[in-house]
Amino acid sequence: MVRYFLLLLTLVTVLVISIAGLRDYSFLPHKTKRPPIEIFPDMVRQAKVKAQAPSDFYADGRGARDPVSGTVPIGYAQPLNKPQSNDSSQGATMGSPYQVVVFEGRENYANTGKTGTNWGNGLPFTATLATLERGRERYQIQCAVCHGATGVGNGIATKYGLVGVASFNQQRIRDMTDGEIYNTIVNGKNTMLGYGSTIQIPDRWAIVAYIRALQRSQNASLNDVPEADRALLGESGMATTPAKP
Ligand code: HEC
């Protein structure tokens, strides 16, 4: 009984596959161009306009349409509706105090980190203490797992086998322009993935500012200490607790 059942099953399977399963019957002597019978049609064949193909649906005969006016390209910020106040105490959310999200033309520094075809330098807004605090917060959420709290590349992920995390303390990265670091945040670099989809534009710049602060903190010289405070530095160059008055 079971034997007949198995035989039948095999026959039916072969029959179904040979009728429906093979794309074109190219192994047969007389090929057919007809599509195979699809029991579960996927979306390969459907009524659609192919990219750059003509279409008689539209009066001008073109399938491709212009973007609706006001369309914002992927990776660019929403335009601001009205000028924002310069009060930066509310953090760097979209539509935030920073003046970076004015959408003028297609390419601009705040969006791409480039001026013309070169990486640019400087933040596209005036950095305040709030910018750095926001940058630190975002950095600790998004970057510290790999790059470490001080940016030397010793984040917790490296303890679990991630290798090759860059230290911001290398001269090469110190010499990097702000625009290039911005671009690394957006698009990633080699083994580092991009974070453009999760970090909004003002926050990317705030992180760049914070990385600059980290770099400075790891590479400070006596000249970075205000002259009045240098007496507080001990022999070792480390700050000692100020003597009680
Ligand atoms: C999942 C781990 C990971 C996270 C999270 C991460 N990075 Fe990286 N990053 C790397 C690795 C790995 C490299 C080295 C890539 C290479 O050159 O192979 C790197 C390299 C870099 C570099 C140097 C790029 C260069 O040109 O050499 C910069 C700058 C940088 N990261 C910034 C950031 C910032 C800012 C964040 C947070 C928004 C961040 N990274 C988040 C893993 C990470």
CSV table of C-alpha atoms and ligand atoms in Angstrom, one decimal:
chain,number,residue,atom,x,y,z
A,1,MET,CA,0.0,0.0,0.0
A,2,VAL,CA,2.7,2.5,1.1
A,3,ARG,CA,4.7,1.4,-1.9
A,4,TYR,CA,1.9,2.5,-4.3
A,5,PHE,CA,1.4,5.7,-2.5
A,6,LEU,CA,5.1,6.6,-2.7
A,7,LEU,CA,5.2,5.7,-6.4
A,8,LEU,CA,2.1,7.9,-7.0
A,9,LEU,CA,3.7,10.7,-5.0
A,10,THR,CA,6.9,10.5,-7.0
A,11,LEU,CA,5.0,10.5,-10.3
A,12,VAL,CA,2.8,13.5,-9.3
A,13,THR,CA,5.8,15.4,-8.1
A,14,VAL,CA,7.7,14.9,-11.3
A,15,LEU,CA,4.6,15.8,-13.3
A,16,VAL,CA,4.0,19.0,-11.4
A,17,ILE,CA,7.6,20.1,-11.5
A,18,SER,CA,7.9,19.5,-15.2
A,19,ILE,CA,4.7,21.3,-16.1
A,20,ALA,CA,5.0,24.2,-13.7
A,21,GLY,CA,8.4,24.4,-12.1
A,22,LEU,CA,10.9,25.0,-14.9
A,23,ARG,CA,11.3,28.5,-16.3
A,24,ASP,CA,11.8,27.8,-20.0
A,25,TYR,CA,11.9,24.4,-21.5
A,26,SER,CA,15.3,24.9,-23.0
A,27,PHE,CA,16.3,21.3,-22.4
A,28,LEU,CA,13.5,20.2,-24.8
A,29,PRO,CA,14.2,19.9,-28.5
A,30,HIS,CA,11.7,22.6,-29.5
A,31,LYS,CA,12.1,25.5,-27.1
A,32,THR,CA,9.2,27.6,-26.1
A,33,LYS,CA,9.3,31.2,-25.1
A,34,ARG,CA,6.1,30.9,-23.1
A,35,PRO,CA,6.4,31.4,-19.4
A,36,PRO,CA,5.9,28.3,-17.4
A,37,ILE,CA,2.6,27.9,-15.5
A,38,GLU,CA,3.1,29.5,-12.2
A,39,ILE,CA,1.1,28.1,-9.3
A,40,PHE,CA,2.5,30.8,-7.0
A,41,PRO,CA,3.3,33.7,-9.4
A,42,ASP,CA,6.0,35.9,-8.0
A,43,MET,CA,6.3,39.5,-9.0
A,44,VAL,CA,8.7,39.0,-11.9
A,45,ARG,CA,6.0,39.5,-14.6
A,46,GLN,CA,3.6,42.3,-13.9
A,47,ALA,CA,2.3,45.5,-15.4
A,48,LYS,CA,4.8,48.2,-14.6
A,49,VAL,CA,6.9,50.9,-16.2
A,50,LYS,CA,10.5,49.9,-16.4
A,51,ALA,CA,13.2,52.5,-15.5
A,52,GLN,CA,14.0,54.8,-18.5
A,53,ALA,CA,11.5,53.0,-20.7
A,54,PRO,CA,8.9,54.9,-22.7
A,55,SER,CA,5.3,54.7,-21.8
A,56,ASP,CA,2.2,55.8,-23.8
A,57,PHE,CA,0.3,56.3,-20.5
A,58,TYR,CA,1.6,59.9,-20.3
A,59,ALA,CA,1.1,62.5,-23.0
A,60,ASP,CA,4.8,63.2,-23.4
A,61,GLY,CA,5.5,59.5,-23.9
A,62,ARG,CA,8.1,59.2,-21.1
A,63,GLY,CA,7.8,56.6,-18.4
A,64,ALA,CA,10.1,58.5,-16.0
A,65,ARG,CA,8.4,61.4,-14.2
A,66,ASP,CA,10.0,64.4,-12.6
A,67,PRO,CA,10.0,64.3,-8.8
A,68,VAL,CA,7.0,66.0,-7.2
A,69,SER,CA,8.0,69.5,-6.3
A,70,GLY,CA,9.4,69.7,-2.8
A,71,THR,CA,10.8,66.2,-2.9
A,72,VAL,CA,13.8,65.8,-0.6
A,73,PRO,CA,16.5,63.4,-1.9
A,74,ILE,CA,17.4,60.5,0.4
A,75,GLY,CA,20.1,61.5,2.8
A,76,TYR,CA,19.2,65.2,2.7
A,77,ALA,CA,17.4,67.0,5.5
A,78,GLN,CA,13.9,68.3,5.4
A,79,PRO,CA,13.8,72.0,4.7
A,80,LEU,CA,13.0,74.2,7.5
A,81,ASN,CA,9.6,76.0,7.3
A,82,LYS,CA,10.7,79.0,9.1
A,83,PRO,CA,14.0,80.3,10.6
A,84,GLN,CA,14.6,78.9,14.0
A,85,SER,CA,15.7,80.7,17.0
A,86,ASN,CA,19.3,80.3,18.0
A,87,ASP,CA,18.5,78.9,21.4
A,88,SER,CA,20.4,75.7,21.3
A,89,SER,CA,19.4,74.4,24.8
A,90,GLN,CA,16.8,72.0,23.3
A,91,GLY,CA,19.3,69.6,21.7
A,92,ALA,CA,19.7,68.8,18.1
A,93,THR,CA,16.5,67.3,17.0
A,94,MET,CA,15.3,67.9,13.5
A,95,GLY,CA,13.8,71.4,13.1
A,96,SER,CA,16.2,72.2,15.9
A,97,PRO,CA,18.0,75.4,16.7
A,98,TYR,CA,20.8,74.6,14.4
A,99,GLN,CA,20.7,76.4,11.1
A,100,VAL,CA,22.0,73.5,9.1
A,101,VAL,CA,18.9,72.1,7.6
A,102,VAL,CA,18.1,74.9,5.2
A,103,PHE,CA,17.8,73.1,1.9
A,104,GLU,CA,19.2,75.2,-0.8
A,105,GLY,CA,20.1,73.7,-4.1
A,106,ARG,CA,21.1,70.0,-4.3
A,107,GLU,CA,24.6,69.9,-3.0
A,108,ASN,CA,25.4,71.7,0.1
A,109,TYR,CA,28.0,71.4,2.8
A,110,ALA,CA,25.7,70.6,5.7
A,111,ASN,CA,24.2,67.7,3.9
A,112,THR,CA,27.3,66.2,2.2
A,113,GLY,CA,30.3,67.4,4.1
A,114,LYS,CA,31.6,68.7,0.7
A,115,THR,CA,32.2,72.1,-0.8
A,116,GLY,CA,32.2,71.6,-4.5
A,117,THR,CA,34.0,68.3,-5.0
A,118,ASN,CA,36.3,68.5,-1.9
A,119,TRP,CA,35.7,67.7,1.7
A,120,GLY,CA,35.1,70.8,3.7
A,121,ASN,CA,36.1,71.8,7.2
A,122,GLY,CA,34.2,73.4,10.0
A,123,LEU,CA,30.7,72.9,11.4
A,124,PRO,CA,27.8,74.3,9.4
A,125,PHE,CA,26.5,76.1,12.5
A,126,THR,CA,28.0,77.7,15.5
A,127,ALA,CA,29.0,75.1,18.1
A,128,THR,CA,28.0,75.8,21.7
A,129,LEU,CA,28.5,73.8,24.8
A,130,ALA,CA,25.1,72.3,24.1
A,131,THR,CA,26.4,71.0,20.8
A,132,LEU,CA,29.2,69.2,22.5
A,133,GLU,CA,26.9,67.8,25.1
A,134,ARG,CA,24.5,66.5,22.5
A,135,GLY,CA,27.5,65.2,20.5
A,136,ARG,CA,28.8,63.3,23.6
A,137,GLU,CA,25.4,61.8,24.2
A,138,ARG,CA,24.9,60.7,20.6
A,139,TYR,CA,28.5,59.5,20.4
A,140,GLN,CA,28.1,57.3,23.5
A,141,ILE,CA,24.9,55.8,22.1
A,142,GLN,CA,26.1,55.2,18.5
A,143,CYS,CA,29.8,55.0,18.4
A,144,ALA,CA,31.3,54.2,21.8
A,145,VAL,CA,30.5,50.5,21.6
A,146,CYS,CA,33.2,50.2,19.0
A,147,HIS,CA,35.4,53.3,19.3
A,148,GLY,CA,35.4,53.4,23.1
A,149,ALA,CA,34.4,56.3,25.4
A,150,THR,CA,37.6,58.2,24.6
A,151,GLY,CA,37.7,57.3,21.0
A,152,VAL,CA,40.9,55.2,21.1
A,153,GLY,CA,39.2,52.2,19.5
A,154,ASN,CA,38.7,50.0,22.6
A,155,GLY,CA,34.9,49.8,22.9
A,156,ILE,CA,33.2,46.8,24.4
A,157,ALA,CA,32.6,45.2,20.9
A,158,THR,CA,36.4,44.8,20.6
A,159,LYS,CA,36.3,42.5,23.7
A,160,TYR,CA,33.9,40.3,21.8
A,161,GLY,CA,36.1,39.9,18.7
A,162,LEU,CA,35.6,43.0,16.6
A,163,VAL,CA,39.0,43.8,15.2
A,164,GLY,CA,40.4,46.8,13.3
A,165,VAL,CA,38.3,49.6,15.0
A,166,ALA,CA,40.0,52.9,14.2
A,167,SER,CA,41.4,55.0,17.0
A,168,PHE,CA,40.7,58.7,16.5
A,169,ASN,CA,44.0,59.3,18.1
A,170,GLN,CA,45.9,58.5,14.9
A,171,GLN,CA,47.5,61.4,13.2
A,172,ARG,CA,45.8,60.4,10.0
A,173,ILE,CA,42.3,60.8,11.5
A,174,ARG,CA,43.3,64.0,13.4
A,175,ASP,CA,44.3,65.4,10.0
A,176,MET,CA,41.0,64.4,8.5
A,177,THR,CA,38.6,67.1,7.5
A,178,ASP,CA,35.3,67.5,9.3
A,179,GLY,CA,33.5,66.8,6.1
A,180,GLU,CA,35.2,63.5,5.7
A,181,ILE,CA,34.4,62.4,9.3
A,182,TYR,CA,30.8,63.5,8.7
A,183,ASN,CA,30.8,61.3,5.5
A,184,THR,CA,32.2,58.4,7.5
A,185,ILE,CA,29.2,58.7,9.9
A,186,VAL,CA,26.8,58.8,7.0
A,187,ASN,CA,28.3,56.2,4.7
A,188,GLY,CA,30.7,54.2,6.8
A,189,LYS,CA,34.2,53.2,5.8
A,190,ASN,CA,35.5,49.8,4.8
A,191,THR,CA,34.3,47.4,7.6
A,192,MET,CA,32.3,50.2,9.4
A,193,LEU,CA,28.7,50.5,8.3
A,194,GLY,CA,27.1,53.9,7.7
A,195,TYR,CA,24.9,55.4,10.3
A,196,GLY,CA,23.2,57.9,8.0
A,197,SER,CA,19.8,56.3,8.4
A,198,THR,CA,19.8,56.5,12.2
A,199,ILE,CA,21.6,59.8,12.9
A,200,GLN,CA,20.0,63.0,11.8
A,201,ILE,CA,22.1,65.7,10.2
A,202,PRO,CA,22.5,68.1,13.1
A,203,ASP,CA,23.5,65.2,15.3
A,204,ARG,CA,26.1,64.0,12.9
A,205,TRP,CA,27.8,67.4,13.1
A,206,ALA,CA,27.4,67.4,16.8
A,207,ILE,CA,29.3,64.0,16.9
A,208,VAL,CA,32.0,65.4,14.6
A,209,ALA,CA,32.4,68.3,17.1
A,210,TYR,CA,32.6,65.9,20.0
A,211,ILE,CA,35.2,63.7,18.2
A,212,ARG,CA,37.3,66.8,17.8
A,213,ALA,CA,37.0,67.4,21.5
A,214,LEU,CA,38.0,63.7,22.2
A,215,GLN,CA,41.0,64.0,19.9
A,216,ARG,CA,42.1,67.1,21.7
A,217,SER,CA,41.6,65.5,25.1
A,218,GLN,CA,43.9,62.7,24.2
A,219,ASN,CA,46.6,64.9,22.7
A,220,ALA,CA,46.8,67.9,24.9
A,221,SER,CA,49.9,69.9,25.6
A,222,LEU,CA,50.7,72.4,28.3
A,223,ASN,CA,49.6,75.1,26.0
A,224,ASP,CA,46.0,73.8,26.3
A,225,VAL,CA,46.1,74.5,30.0
A,226,PRO,CA,45.3,78.1,30.9
A,227,GLU,CA,48.4,79.7,32.3
A,228,ALA,CA,46.7,80.5,35.6
A,229,ASP,CA,46.0,76.8,36.1
A,230,ARG,CA,49.4,75.4,35.2
A,231,ALA,CA,50.6,75.6,38.8
A,232,LEU,CA,48.0,72.9,39.6
A,233,LEU,CA,49.9,70.4,37.4
A,234,GLY,CA,52.3,68.2,39.4
A,235,GLU,CA,55.6,66.8,38.2
A,236,SER,CA,53.9,64.1,36.3
A,237,GLY,CA,51.9,66.6,34.3
A,238,MET,CA,48.7,65.2,35.9
A,239,ALA,CA,46.4,67.7,37.6
A,240,THR,CA,46.6,67.5,41.4
A,241,THR,CA,43.8,68.4,43.7
A,242,PRO,CA,44.0,72.1,44.4
A,243,ALA,CA,45.2,72.9,47.9
A,244,LYS,CA,42.4,74.0,50.2
A,245,PRO,CA,42.6,77.7,50.8
B,1,HEC,C1,30.2,48.4,14.9
B,1,HEC,C2,31.4,49.1,15.3
B,1,HEC,C3,31.4,50.5,14.9
B,1,HEC,C4,30.6,51.5,15.3
B,1,HEC,C5,29.3,51.5,16.0
B,1,HEC,C6,31.2,52.8,14.7
B,1,HEC,N1,32.3,52.5,14.1
B,1,HEC,FE1,33.6,53.8,13.3
B,1,HEC,N2,34.8,52.3,12.7
B,1,HEC,C7,34.6,51.0,13.0
B,1,HEC,C8,35.7,50.2,12.3
B,1,HEC,C9,35.8,48.7,12.4
B,1,HEC,C10,36.5,51.2,11.7
B,1,HEC,C11,37.8,50.9,10.8
B,1,HEC,C12,37.3,50.7,9.4
B,1,HEC,C13,38.4,50.4,8.5
B,1,HEC,O1,39.1,51.3,8.1
B,1,HEC,O2,38.5,49.2,8.2
B,1,HEC,C14,36.0,52.5,11.9
B,1,HEC,C15,36.5,53.7,11.4
B,1,HEC,C16,36.0,54.9,11.7
B,1,HEC,C17,36.6,56.2,11.3
B,1,HEC,C18,37.9,56.3,10.5
B,1,HEC,C19,37.6,56.2,9.1
B,1,HEC,C20,38.8,56.2,8.2
B,1,HEC,O3,38.7,56.9,7.2
B,1,HEC,O4,39.8,55.6,8.5
B,1,HEC,C21,35.9,57.2,11.8
B,1,HEC,C22,36.1,58.7,11.7
B,1,HEC,C23,34.8,56.6,12.5
B,1,HEC,N3,34.9,55.2,12.5
B,1,HEC,C24,33.8,57.3,13.2
B,1,HEC,C25,32.7,56.7,13.8
B,1,HEC,C26,31.6,57.4,14.4
B,1,HEC,C27,31.5,58.9,14.5
B,1,HEC,C28,30.7,56.5,14.8
B,1,HEC,C29,29.3,56.8,15.5
B,1,HEC,C30,28.4,57.5,14.7
B,1,HEC,C31,31.2,55.2,14.5
B,1,HEC,N4,32.4,55.3,13.9
B,1,HEC,C32,30.6,54.0,14.9
B,1,HEC,C33,33.6,50.5,13.7
B,1,HEC,C34,32.6,51.1,14.2
